[in-house]
Amino acid sequence: MSVPGFKRDPIREELRRLNRESTRLGQTARRLVAESAQVNQPRSGGYAVPSVSAPRREPALKVEGRLARRKVLLAAAVAGALAWILFRLMAGFSA
């Protein structure tokens, strides 16, 4: 049962939902940054040699191998050809 004169505003509700999600993502990001900044502590009580770690790099998408590169280039060429054919078809219908 709804209160008379009270209307639900879908835009305001969506903004609230987005704000909640943004807050949650911010908290998660802060937690992950804090966890990644911590030095790995040895679990045993004995003496442990500190390991020298390389600086972290951003993950990068790598296409390895000639065959994989050829497949990517072939897919790009086919996509370009199909886009050109679609463009010509649509241009023919509008003329």
C-alpha positions as MATLAB code, in Angstrom:
seq = 'MSVPGFKRDPIREELRRLNRESTRLGQTARRLVAESAQVNQPRSGGYAVPSVSAPRREPALKVEGRLARRKVLLAAAVAGALAWILFRLMAGFSA';
ca = [
       0.000    0.000    0.000;
       1.438    3.360   -0.978;
       1.147    6.617    0.902;
      -1.126    9.104   -0.909;
       0.792   11.903   -2.569;
       4.067    9.948   -2.442;
       5.450    8.939   -5.786;
       8.510    6.745   -6.273;
      11.170    8.511   -8.267;
      13.052    5.916  -10.333;
      15.899    8.320  -11.127;
      16.500    9.099   -7.459;
      16.396    5.388   -6.582;
      18.894    4.606   -9.339;
      21.185    7.374   -8.079;
      21.003    5.927   -4.555;
      21.824    2.462   -5.879;
      24.767    3.789   -7.882;
      26.014    5.701   -4.845;
      25.875    2.544   -2.704;
      27.738    0.544   -5.360;
      30.331    3.283   -5.722;
      30.889    3.335   -1.970;
      31.247   -0.445   -1.897;
      33.708   -0.403   -4.796;
      35.716    2.340   -3.112;
      35.937    0.332    0.097;
      36.958   -2.777   -1.829;
      39.611   -0.845   -3.753;
      41.032    0.621   -0.545;
      41.133   -2.822    1.054;
      42.880   -4.342   -1.966;
      45.427   -1.522   -2.083;
      46.125   -1.972    1.617;
      46.508   -5.734    1.219;
      48.817   -5.425   -1.771;
      50.977   -2.875    0.051;
      51.631   -5.234    2.955;
      54.882   -7.147    2.952;
      54.395  -10.891    3.043;
      55.185  -11.906    6.610;
      56.605  -15.387    7.209;
      54.191  -17.633    9.087;
      56.801  -19.602   10.976;
      58.442  -18.141   14.052;
      61.946  -18.859   12.749;
      64.319  -16.603   10.859;
      63.316  -15.920    7.278;
      65.417  -14.317    4.583;
      63.554  -11.374    3.085;
      62.907  -11.959   -0.561;
      63.705   -9.299   -3.109;
      60.653   -8.842   -5.262;
      60.469   -7.115   -8.602;
      58.174   -4.104   -8.851;
      54.690   -5.007   -9.930;
      53.716   -4.260  -13.485;
      50.261   -3.651  -14.827;
      48.806   -6.727  -16.521;
      49.054   -6.500  -20.280;
      47.239   -8.457  -22.940;
      49.784  -10.282  -25.038;
      49.109  -12.012  -28.288;
      51.742  -14.694  -28.454;
      52.795  -16.596  -31.500;
      52.560  -15.931  -35.206;
      49.378  -17.928  -35.625;
      47.571  -15.957  -32.899;
      48.674  -12.655  -34.444;
      47.484  -13.806  -37.852;
      44.120  -14.792  -36.398;
      43.733  -11.367  -34.792;
      44.668   -9.590  -38.036;
      42.320  -11.828  -40.043;
      39.463  -11.137  -37.610;
      40.110   -7.383  -37.888;
      40.139   -7.588  -41.700;
      36.906   -9.593  -41.774;
      35.260   -7.134  -39.375;
      36.361   -4.223  -41.562;
      35.054   -5.918  -44.705;
      31.698   -6.685  -43.085;
      31.418   -3.104  -41.826;
      32.128   -1.796  -45.339;
      29.521   -4.164  -46.881;
      26.941   -3.113  -44.278;
      27.731    0.544  -44.938;
      27.292    0.069  -48.690;
      24.003   -1.785  -48.184;
      22.624    0.916  -45.897;
      23.846    3.704  -48.178;
      22.131    1.983  -51.117;
      18.802    1.817  -49.313;
      18.822    5.477  -48.291;
      19.646    6.823  -51.798;
];
